[in-house]
Coordinates of C-alpha atoms in Angstrom, one line a residue:
M1133 CA -0.6 -12.8 13.3
A1134 CA 0.6 -15.2 10.5
F1135 CA -0.4 -18.8 10.8
T1136 CA 2.7 -21.0 11.3
Q1137 CA 2.7 -24.8 11.2
G1138 CA 5.7 -24.8 13.5
S1139 CA 3.4 -23.5 16.3
I1140 CA 1.0 -26.5 16.1
T1141 CA 1.1 -28.4 19.4
W1142 CA -2.6 -29.3 19.6
R1143 CA -2.3 -32.6 21.5
T1144 CA -4.8 -31.5 24.1
R1145 CA -8.0 -32.8 25.6
A1146 CA -11.3 -32.6 23.7
A1147 CA -12.3 -29.4 25.4
S1148 CA -9.6 -27.4 23.6
A1149 CA -9.3 -29.5 20.4
L1150 CA -10.5 -26.8 18.1
F1151 CA -9.9 -23.6 20.0
L1152 CA -6.4 -22.8 18.7
P1153 CA -7.2 -23.5 15.1
L1154 CA -10.2 -21.3 15.3
T1155 CA -8.0 -18.5 16.8
V1156 CA -5.6 -19.0 13.9
A1157 CA -8.4 -18.6 11.4
L1158 CA -9.7 -15.5 13.1
S1159 CA -6.3 -14.0 13.0
F1160 CA -6.1 -14.8 9.3
G1161 CA -9.4 -13.2 8.4
L1162 CA -9.5 -10.2 10.7
S1163 CA -5.9 -8.9 11.1
L1164 CA -4.7 -9.2 7.5
A1165 CA -7.7 -7.9 5.6
P1166 CA -7.8 -4.1 5.8
A1167 CA -11.0 -2.2 5.7
C1168 CA -12.1 -1.1 2.2
V1169 CA -14.8 0.8 0.5
A1170 CA -17.3 -1.5 -1.0
Q1171 CA -17.4 -1.8 -4.8
S1172 CA -20.3 -2.5 -7.1
A1173 CA -21.1 -6.1 -6.7
P1174 CA -21.6 -8.2 -9.9
A1175 CA -24.7 -10.3 -10.2
G1176 CA -24.4 -13.8 -8.7
P1177 CA -21.7 -15.5 -6.6
Q1178 CA -18.1 -15.5 -7.8
T1179 CA -15.7 -18.3 -7.4
F1180 CA -12.1 -17.3 -6.6
T1181 CA -8.9 -19.2 -6.9
L1182 CA -5.8 -17.7 -5.2
Q1183 CA -4.7 -16.0 -8.5
Q1184 CA -8.1 -14.7 -9.1
A1185 CA -8.4 -13.3 -5.6
V1186 CA -5.1 -11.4 -5.9
D1187 CA -5.9 -10.1 -9.4
Y1188 CA -9.4 -9.0 -8.3
A1189 CA -8.1 -7.2 -5.3
L1190 CA -5.4 -5.4 -7.3
A1191 CA -8.0 -4.3 -9.9
H1192 CA -10.7 -3.0 -7.5
Y1193 CA -9.1 -1.9 -4.2
P1194 CA -9.3 1.9 -3.8
A1195 CA -5.7 2.2 -2.5
V1196 CA -4.4 1.0 -5.8
R1197 CA -6.4 3.5 -7.7
A1198 CA -5.2 6.2 -5.3
S1199 CA -1.5 5.2 -5.9
L1200 CA -2.1 5.4 -9.7
G1201 CA -3.5 8.9 -9.3
Q1202 CA -0.3 9.9 -7.4
I1203 CA 1.8 8.6 -10.2
E1204 CA -0.2 10.5 -12.7
A1205 CA 0.2 13.7 -10.6
A1206 CA 3.9 13.1 -10.4
H1207 CA 4.1 12.7 -14.1
A1208 CA 2.3 15.9 -14.6
G1209 CA 4.8 17.5 -12.3
I1210 CA 7.5 16.7 -14.9
D1211 CA 5.6 18.5 -17.6
L1212 CA 5.2 21.4 -15.2
A1213 CA 8.9 21.6 -14.5
R1214 CA 9.6 21.5 -18.3
T1215 CA 7.4 24.7 -18.8
A1216 CA 10.3 26.6 -17.2
Y1217 CA 12.0 26.4 -20.7
I1218 CA 9.1 28.2 -22.3
P1219 CA 9.6 32.0 -22.7
Q1220 CA 7.2 34.3 -20.8
L1221 CA 4.9 36.7 -22.6
N1222 CA 2.8 38.9 -20.3
A1223 CA 0.2 41.3 -21.7
L1224 CA -1.4 44.3 -19.8
Y1225 CA -4.2 46.8 -20.3
Q1226 CA -5.6 49.1 -17.7
V1227 CA -7.8 52.2 -17.5
N1228 CA -8.1 54.4 -14.5
R1229 CA -9.3 57.7 -13.2
A1230 CA -6.8 59.4 -10.9
T1231 CA -5.3 62.7 -9.8
V1232 CA -2.2 64.0 -11.5
N1233 CA -0.6 65.8 -8.6
N1234 CA 3.0 64.7 -8.7
I1235 CA 6.1 65.5 -6.6
F1236 CA 9.8 65.0 -7.1
G1237 CA 11.6 62.5 -4.9
Q1238 CA 12.1 58.8 -4.4
T1239 CA 10.5 56.2 -2.2
L1240 CA 12.0 52.9 -1.2
P1241 CA 10.7 49.8 -2.9
Q1242 CA 7.2 49.0 -1.5
S1243 CA 3.8 47.7 -2.5
V1244 CA 1.5 50.4 -1.1
I1245 CA 1.9 53.7 -3.0
P1246 CA 1.0 53.6 -6.7
S1247 CA 3.7 55.0 -9.1
I1248 CA 3.1 58.2 -11.0
T1249 CA 4.9 59.7 -14.0
G1250 CA 5.1 63.2 -15.5
P1251 CA 6.1 66.7 -14.4
V1252 CA 5.3 68.4 -11.1
F1253 CA 2.6 71.0 -11.4
A1254 CA 3.3 74.2 -9.7
N1255 CA -0.2 74.7 -8.4
G1256 CA -0.4 71.4 -6.5
D1257 CA -3.9 70.8 -7.9
T1258 CA -5.8 67.6 -7.1
A1259 CA -7.7 67.6 -10.4
N1260 CA -8.2 64.1 -11.9
T1261 CA -8.4 62.7 -15.4
W1262 CA -8.5 59.5 -17.4
G1263 CA -5.4 57.5 -17.9
T1264 CA -4.7 54.3 -20.0
A1265 CA -1.8 51.9 -20.3
A1266 CA -1.3 48.8 -22.5
G1267 CA 1.7 46.7 -23.3
A1268 CA 3.4 43.4 -23.6
L1269 CA 6.7 42.0 -22.1
F1270 CA 8.6 39.1 -23.6
N1271 CA 11.1 37.4 -21.2
W1272 CA 13.3 34.5 -22.3
Q1273 CA 16.2 32.8 -20.4
P1274 CA 18.5 31.5 -23.2
F1275 CA 20.7 29.5 -20.8
D1276 CA 20.6 28.7 -17.1
F1277 CA 23.8 26.6 -16.4
G1278 CA 21.7 23.5 -15.9
Y1279 CA 19.3 24.8 -13.3
R1280 CA 16.1 24.0 -15.2
G1281 CA 17.3 20.6 -16.2
A1282 CA 18.1 19.8 -12.5
S1283 CA 14.6 20.9 -11.6
V1284 CA 13.1 18.5 -14.2
N1285 CA 15.2 15.7 -12.8
V1286 CA 13.7 16.4 -9.3
A1287 CA 10.3 16.0 -10.9
R1288 CA 11.4 12.7 -12.5
A1289 CA 12.7 11.5 -9.2
S1290 CA 9.4 12.3 -7.5
E1291 CA 7.6 10.3 -10.2
A1292 CA 9.9 7.3 -9.6
S1293 CA 9.3 7.6 -5.9
A1294 CA 5.5 7.6 -6.4
S1295 CA 5.7 4.6 -8.7
A1296 CA 7.8 2.7 -6.2
Q1297 CA 5.3 3.5 -3.5
A1298 CA 2.6 2.2 -5.7
N1299 CA 4.4 -1.0 -6.1
I1300 CA 4.6 -1.3 -2.3
T1301 CA 0.9 -0.7 -2.1
R1302 CA 0.3 -3.5 -4.7
L1303 CA 2.6 -5.9 -2.9
D1304 CA 0.9 -5.2 0.5
L1305 CA -2.5 -5.7 -1.1
A1306 CA -1.5 -8.9 -2.9
V1307 CA -0.1 -10.3 0.4
A1308 CA -3.2 -9.4 2.3
A1309 CA -5.4 -11.0 -0.4
M1310 CA -3.3 -14.2 -0.2
N1311 CA -3.4 -14.4 3.6
A1312 CA -7.2 -13.7 3.6
Y1313 CA -7.7 -16.4 1.0
F1314 CA -5.6 -18.9 3.2
A1315 CA -7.7 -17.8 6.2
V1316 CA -10.9 -18.8 4.5
V1317 CA -9.5 -22.1 3.3
A1318 CA -8.2 -23.0 6.8
A1319 CA -11.5 -22.0 8.4
Q1320 CA -13.5 -24.1 5.9
K1321 CA -11.3 -27.2 6.7
I1322 CA -11.6 -26.7 10.4
T1323 CA -15.4 -26.5 10.0
V1324 CA -15.4 -29.7 8.1
A1325 CA -13.4 -31.5 10.7
A1326 CA -15.6 -30.1 13.5
A1327 CA -18.7 -31.3 11.7
A1328 CA -17.2 -34.8 11.3
N1329 CA -16.4 -34.8 15.0
V1330 CA -20.0 -34.0 15.8
K1331 CA -21.2 -36.9 13.7
R1332 CA -18.9 -39.3 15.3
R1333 CA -19.8 -38.1 18.8
E1334 CA -23.5 -38.4 17.9
A1335 CA -23.1 -42.0 16.7
F1336 CA -21.1 -42.9 19.7
A1337 CA -23.6 -41.3 22.2
Q1338 CA -26.4 -43.3 20.6
S1339 CA -24.4 -46.6 21.0
V1340 CA -23.6 -45.7 24.6
G1341 CA -27.3 -45.0 25.2
V1342 CA -28.2 -48.5 24.0
L1343 CA -25.6 -50.1 26.2
V1344 CA -26.8 -48.1 29.2
D1345 CA -30.5 -48.9 28.5
N1346 CA -29.5 -52.6 28.5
Q1347 CA -27.6 -52.1 31.8
L1348 CA -24.3 -53.0 30.1
R1349 CA -22.7 -49.7 31.0
P1350 CA -23.3 -47.3 33.9
G1351 CA -25.4 -44.2 33.4
A1352 CA -22.4 -42.0 34.0
D1353 CA -21.0 -43.2 30.6
F1354 CA -24.0 -41.8 28.8
S1355 CA -23.7 -38.5 30.7
R1356 CA -20.1 -38.3 29.6
A1357 CA -21.0 -39.1 26.0
Q1358 CA -23.6 -36.4 26.0
A1359 CA -21.2 -33.8 27.5
D1360 CA -18.6 -34.7 24.9
L1361 CA -21.3 -34.3 22.2
A1362 CA -22.4 -30.9 23.5
Q1363 CA -18.8 -29.8 23.6
A1364 CA -18.2 -30.9 20.0
R1365 CA -21.3 -29.0 18.9
T1366 CA -20.0 -25.9 20.7
R1367 CA -16.6 -26.3 18.8
L1368 CA -18.6 -26.6 15.6
I1369 CA -20.4 -23.4 16.2
Q1370 CA -17.1 -21.7 17.0
A1371 CA -15.6 -23.1 13.8
Q1372 CA -18.6 -21.9 11.7
T1373 CA -18.3 -18.4 13.3
A1374 CA -14.6 -18.3 12.5
E1375 CA -15.3 -19.3 8.9
K1376 CA -17.9 -16.5 8.6
S1377 CA -15.5 -14.0 10.1
A1378 CA -12.7 -15.1 7.7
R1379 CA -15.0 -15.0 4.8
A1380 CA -16.2 -11.5 5.8
G1381 CA -12.6 -10.2 6.0
F1382 CA -11.8 -11.7 2.6
A1383 CA -15.0 -10.2 1.1
A1384 CA -14.2 -6.8 2.5
L1385 CA -10.8 -6.9 0.9
L1386 CA -12.4 -7.7 -2.5
G1387 CA -15.2 -5.2 -2.0
L1388 CA -17.9 -7.8 -2.3
P1389 CA -20.7 -9.1 -0.1
A1390 CA -19.6 -12.3 1.8
S1391 CA -22.5 -14.2 0.3
D1392 CA -21.3 -13.5 -3.2
I1393 CA -17.9 -15.3 -3.0
E1394 CA -16.8 -18.9 -3.1
V1395 CA -13.3 -20.0 -2.5
V1396 CA -11.7 -22.9 -4.4
A1397 CA -8.9 -24.5 -2.4
G1398 CA -7.4 -26.4 -5.4
P1399 CA -4.2 -28.3 -4.7
I1400 CA -3.2 -26.4 -1.5
L1401 CA -5.1 -29.0 0.7
S1402 CA -4.3 -32.1 -1.3
E1403 CA -0.6 -31.8 -2.0
S1404 CA 2.5 -29.9 -1.0
P1405 CA 4.5 -27.6 -3.4
Q1406 CA 7.5 -29.4 -4.8
P1407 CA 9.6 -26.7 -6.6
A1408 CA 11.4 -24.3 -4.5
L1409 CA 11.4 -20.5 -5.0
E1410 CA 14.7 -19.1 -6.3
D1411 CA 16.5 -16.4 -4.4
A1412 CA 15.7 -12.9 -5.7
P1413 CA 18.1 -10.0 -5.4
A1414 CA 17.3 -7.6 -2.6
A1415 CA 17.4 -4.7 -5.1
H1416 CA 14.3 -6.1 -6.8
N1417 CA 12.2 -5.8 -3.6
P1418 CA 9.7 -2.9 -3.9
F1419 CA 10.7 -1.7 -0.4
V1420 CA 14.4 -1.5 -1.4
A1421 CA 13.5 0.1 -4.7
A1422 CA 11.3 2.7 -2.9
Q1423 CA 14.1 3.5 -0.5
Q1424 CA 16.5 3.9 -3.5
T1425 CA 14.1 6.4 -5.1
R1426 CA 14.1 8.4 -1.9
M1427 CA 17.9 8.6 -2.0
D1428 CA 17.7 9.6 -5.7
L1429 CA 15.2 12.4 -4.9
V1430 CA 17.5 13.8 -2.3
K1431 CA 20.5 13.7 -4.7
A1432 CA 18.4 15.5 -7.4
R1433 CA 17.5 18.3 -4.9
E1434 CA 21.2 18.6 -4.2
K1435 CA 21.9 19.0 -7.9
V1436 CA 19.4 21.9 -8.0
L1437 CA 21.2 23.6 -5.2
D1438 CA 24.5 23.2 -7.0
K1439 CA 23.0 25.0 -10.0
S1440 CA 21.4 27.8 -7.9
Y1441 CA 24.3 30.1 -7.2
V1442 CA 24.8 31.3 -10.8
P1443 CA 23.9 34.5 -12.7
T1444 CA 20.5 34.6 -14.4
F1445 CA 20.5 35.8 -18.0
A1446 CA 17.2 37.0 -19.4
F1447 CA 16.5 38.4 -22.8
Q1448 CA 13.6 40.9 -22.5
A1449 CA 11.6 42.9 -25.1
A1450 CA 8.7 45.2 -24.3
L1451 CA 6.2 47.2 -26.2
W1452 CA 3.8 49.5 -24.5
G1453 CA 1.6 52.6 -24.8
R1454 CA 0.3 55.3 -22.5
G1455 CA -2.5 57.8 -22.6
S1456 CA -3.4 60.6 -20.1
G1457 CA -5.7 63.6 -20.0
A1458 CA -3.0 65.7 -18.2
N1459 CA -0.8 68.1 -20.1
V1460 CA 2.7 69.5 -19.2
S1461 CA 1.2 73.0 -19.0
G1462 CA -1.0 71.9 -16.2
V1463 CA -4.2 71.9 -18.2
I1464 CA -6.5 68.9 -17.8
D1465 CA -8.3 67.9 -20.9
P1466 CA -12.0 67.5 -20.4
G1467 CA -14.3 64.6 -21.2
S1468 CA -12.8 61.3 -22.4
A1469 CA -9.4 62.6 -23.1
G1470 CA -6.7 60.1 -22.0
L1471 CA -8.7 57.0 -22.8
A1472 CA -6.8 56.6 -26.1
L1473 CA -3.1 55.5 -26.2
Q1474 CA -1.1 58.7 -27.1
R1475 CA 2.5 57.6 -26.8
M1476 CA 4.0 54.2 -27.9
N1477 CA 7.4 52.9 -26.7
W1478 CA 9.5 49.8 -27.1
A1479 CA 12.6 48.4 -25.4
T1480 CA 14.8 45.4 -25.7
G1481 CA 17.9 44.1 -23.9
I1482 CA 19.5 41.5 -21.8
Q1483 CA 19.2 41.5 -18.0
V1484 CA 21.7 39.7 -15.7
T1485 CA 20.9 39.1 -12.1
F1486 CA 23.1 37.4 -9.5
P1487 CA 22.0 36.4 -6.0
V1488 CA 25.1 37.6 -4.2
L1489 CA 24.1 37.0 -0.6
Q1490 CA 22.0 33.9 -1.3
I1491 CA 25.2 31.9 -0.9
F1492 CA 24.6 31.6 2.8
A1493 CA 21.1 30.2 2.4
I1494 CA 22.2 27.8 -0.3
R1495 CA 25.0 26.5 1.9
A1496 CA 22.6 25.9 4.7
Q1497 CA 20.2 24.1 2.4
K1498 CA 23.1 21.9 1.1
R1499 CA 23.9 20.9 4.6
V1500 CA 20.3 20.0 5.2
E1501 CA 20.2 17.8 2.0
A1502 CA 23.5 16.2 2.9
A1503 CA 22.0 15.2 6.2
N1504 CA 18.9 13.9 4.5
E1505 CA 21.0 11.9 2.1
A1506 CA 22.9 10.3 4.9
T1507 CA 19.6 9.5 6.7
E1508 CA 18.1 7.9 3.6
H1509 CA 21.2 5.9 2.9
A1510 CA 21.1 4.5 6.5
R1511 CA 17.4 3.6 6.0
Y1512 CA 18.4 1.9 2.7
E1513 CA 20.9 -0.3 4.5
Q1514 CA 18.4 -1.0 7.3
T1515 CA 15.8 -2.0 4.7
V1516 CA 18.1 -4.4 3.0
Q1517 CA 19.2 -5.9 6.3
D1518 CA 15.6 -6.3 7.6
L1519 CA 14.4 -7.8 4.4
S1520 CA 17.3 -10.3 4.4
G1521 CA 16.3 -11.3 7.9
Q1522 CA 12.7 -11.7 6.9
V1523 CA 13.6 -13.9 3.9
A1524 CA 15.8 -16.1 6.1
Q1525 CA 13.0 -16.4 8.7
A1526 CA 10.4 -17.2 6.0
R1527 CA 12.6 -19.9 4.5
A1528 CA 13.1 -21.4 8.0
E1529 CA 9.4 -21.5 8.5
L1530 CA 9.0 -23.1 5.1
E1531 CA 11.5 -25.8 5.9
G1532 CA 9.7 -26.5 9.2
S1533 CA 6.3 -26.6 7.5
R1534 CA 7.6 -29.2 5.0
E1535 CA 8.8 -31.4 7.8
I1536 CA 5.5 -31.1 9.6
S1537 CA 3.6 -32.0 6.4
Q1538 CA 5.6 -35.2 6.2
N1539 CA 4.8 -36.1 9.7
T1540 CA 1.1 -35.4 9.9
P1541 CA 0.0 -38.3 7.7
I1542 CA 1.6 -40.6 10.2
E1543 CA -0.3 -38.8 13.0
L1544 CA -3.6 -39.1 11.2
S1545 CA -3.2 -42.8 10.4
A1546 CA -2.3 -43.6 14.0
A1547 CA -5.2 -41.5 15.3
Q1548 CA -7.7 -43.2 13.1
D1549 CA -6.4 -46.7 14.2
T1550 CA -6.6 -45.5 17.8
E1551 CA -10.1 -44.3 17.5
R1552 CA -11.4 -47.5 15.8
Q1553 CA -9.7 -49.7 18.4
A1554 CA -10.9 -47.6 21.3
R1555 CA -14.5 -47.9 20.0
A1556 CA -14.2 -51.6 19.6
R1557 CA -12.6 -52.1 23.0
Y1558 CA -15.4 -50.1 24.6
Q1559 CA -18.1 -52.1 22.8
A1560 CA -16.4 -55.2 24.1
G1561 CA -16.2 -53.8 27.7
L1562 CA -12.4 -53.6 27.6
A1563 CA -12.0 -49.8 27.6
T1564 CA -13.5 -46.9 29.5
I1565 CA -15.4 -44.0 27.9
V1566 CA -12.5 -41.7 28.8
E1567 CA -10.3 -43.7 26.5
V1568 CA -12.8 -43.3 23.6
S1569 CA -13.2 -39.6 24.3
D1570 CA -9.5 -39.0 24.2
A1571 CA -9.2 -41.0 21.0
E1572 CA -11.9 -38.9 19.4
A1573 CA -10.2 -35.7 20.5
L1574 CA -6.9 -37.1 19.1
L1575 CA -8.5 -38.0 15.8
V1576 CA -10.2 -34.6 15.1
Q1577 CA -6.9 -32.8 16.0
A1578 CA -5.0 -35.1 13.7
E1579 CA -7.4 -34.4 10.8
I1580 CA -7.0 -30.7 11.3
D1581 CA -3.2 -31.0 11.6
D1582 CA -2.9 -33.0 8.5
A1583 CA -5.0 -30.6 6.4
L1584 CA -3.4 -27.5 7.7
A1585 CA 0.0 -28.9 7.4
R1586 CA -0.2 -28.8 3.6
L1587 CA -1.8 -25.4 3.7
G1588 CA 1.0 -24.3 6.0
V1589 CA 3.6 -25.3 3.4
W1590 CA 1.8 -23.2 0.7
R1591 CA 1.4 -20.3 3.1
S1592 CA 5.1 -20.5 4.1
M1593 CA 6.1 -20.5 0.5
G1594 CA 3.9 -17.5 -0.1
G1595 CA 5.6 -15.9 2.9
V1596 CA 9.0 -16.4 1.2
A1597 CA 7.7 -14.8 -2.0
A1598 CA 6.2 -11.9 0.0
A1599 CA 9.5 -11.3 1.9
Q1600 CA 11.3 -11.3 -1.5
G1601 CA 8.9 -8.7 -2.8
D1602 CA 7.3 -10.6 -5.7
L1603 CA 4.3 -13.0 -5.4
Q1604 CA 4.2 -14.0 -9.1
P1605 CA 6.8 -16.8 -8.9
F1606 CA 4.7 -18.3 -6.1
L1607 CA 1.4 -17.9 -7.9
Q1608 CA 2.9 -19.6 -11.0
I1609 CA 3.8 -22.6 -8.9
V1610 CA 0.2 -22.7 -7.6
Q1611 CA -1.1 -22.6 -11.1
K1612 CA 1.2 -25.4 -12.3
A1613 CA 0.1 -27.5 -9.4
G1614 CA -3.4 -27.5 -10.9
H1615 CA -4.9 -24.5 -9.1

């Protein structure tokens, strides 16, 4: 939907003199400004230059704040991964009332039947009593062969990916703000040209009416002049509607009411940019950088898998106590017996575990990550290739826009001469009203072409900067031009 000067072929009759420019302005204002949640509007209208529009959108658009929240969450993920280095210390206290009827034998590991300790009573009684337990377990992994460090690196890669995605969000928003700004400027200029065309048509219709009243021209000429005037007024209404639409899209992007914004065109309608944008390395483009972070994230996960098939060493120390109202003789103590801790124990040692059969799952996960890495690498190459093509295309459009901007002043000057001569010839009875009508249509089109030609150069240069992934060099050129 981008507006391109290379597509301007508006040498048509008066009936379509403004239709295409209005369509262009609509495409600017509606397709490039995404919907947004309205922000709190400051008091009074605000005036926006291009730089101010971009800065305001970046500061207030909700998507930017959401991306910053994602970065903060990813950064907290690094801190979470680092907590794996901290030893574990778990404390427990419990009190229960339960039967003491025990039996010899084993059960397979399960999570249904509670465990019971102590001797087996001969009577098989189901008497119950109080029991207590309290303790603490200290667990520390002195070394891990790099597993925890690899897990922290995965968290770091996730943070880098979130940051790169935030940069893409900022670039997309800045480009949308730039294009919406250009849409408003273009629509305003088209409205000015349409209003000037209405004034010329009104003056000409009055002069034709005088000639017809004096029987110097046929009545059909006045009817044609009135038809041309009505058509010019229709085009003016369409231009005003397009300007309102573009302004509404721009305001929505900023989160402000359309009535509270004013756009300053600055130099983009009075002069063409002279300095050229320098080539930027593809690696500096946010899209390329984001794809690189995705590759890094996959590689970090592969490192974790490389460190997974190793023994786990854990230093453990435990201190605990038990109390029970049941005795070895089978006698159950009455009352609150068992609520106090009666036996204290401690234990310490090193536990080594090794996931022997986990090798098969780890190998499968490695194949998955290897395929993911190949996929992300191919996407990286595709991203670089696509962006290189976009930059080349944007530079071609910029070159064409510069050539058009050099040609439109000639078009405008010739159209102005043609319009004056056609009026004079008509007044002298040497030309028909059709010639004047065509000259008027040619003039309004030339006025629009000339104004939008310079705007097209700025827009095309902004397109080059957007394709390269950084609008700041372009914005600096605009500021130096007096914006």
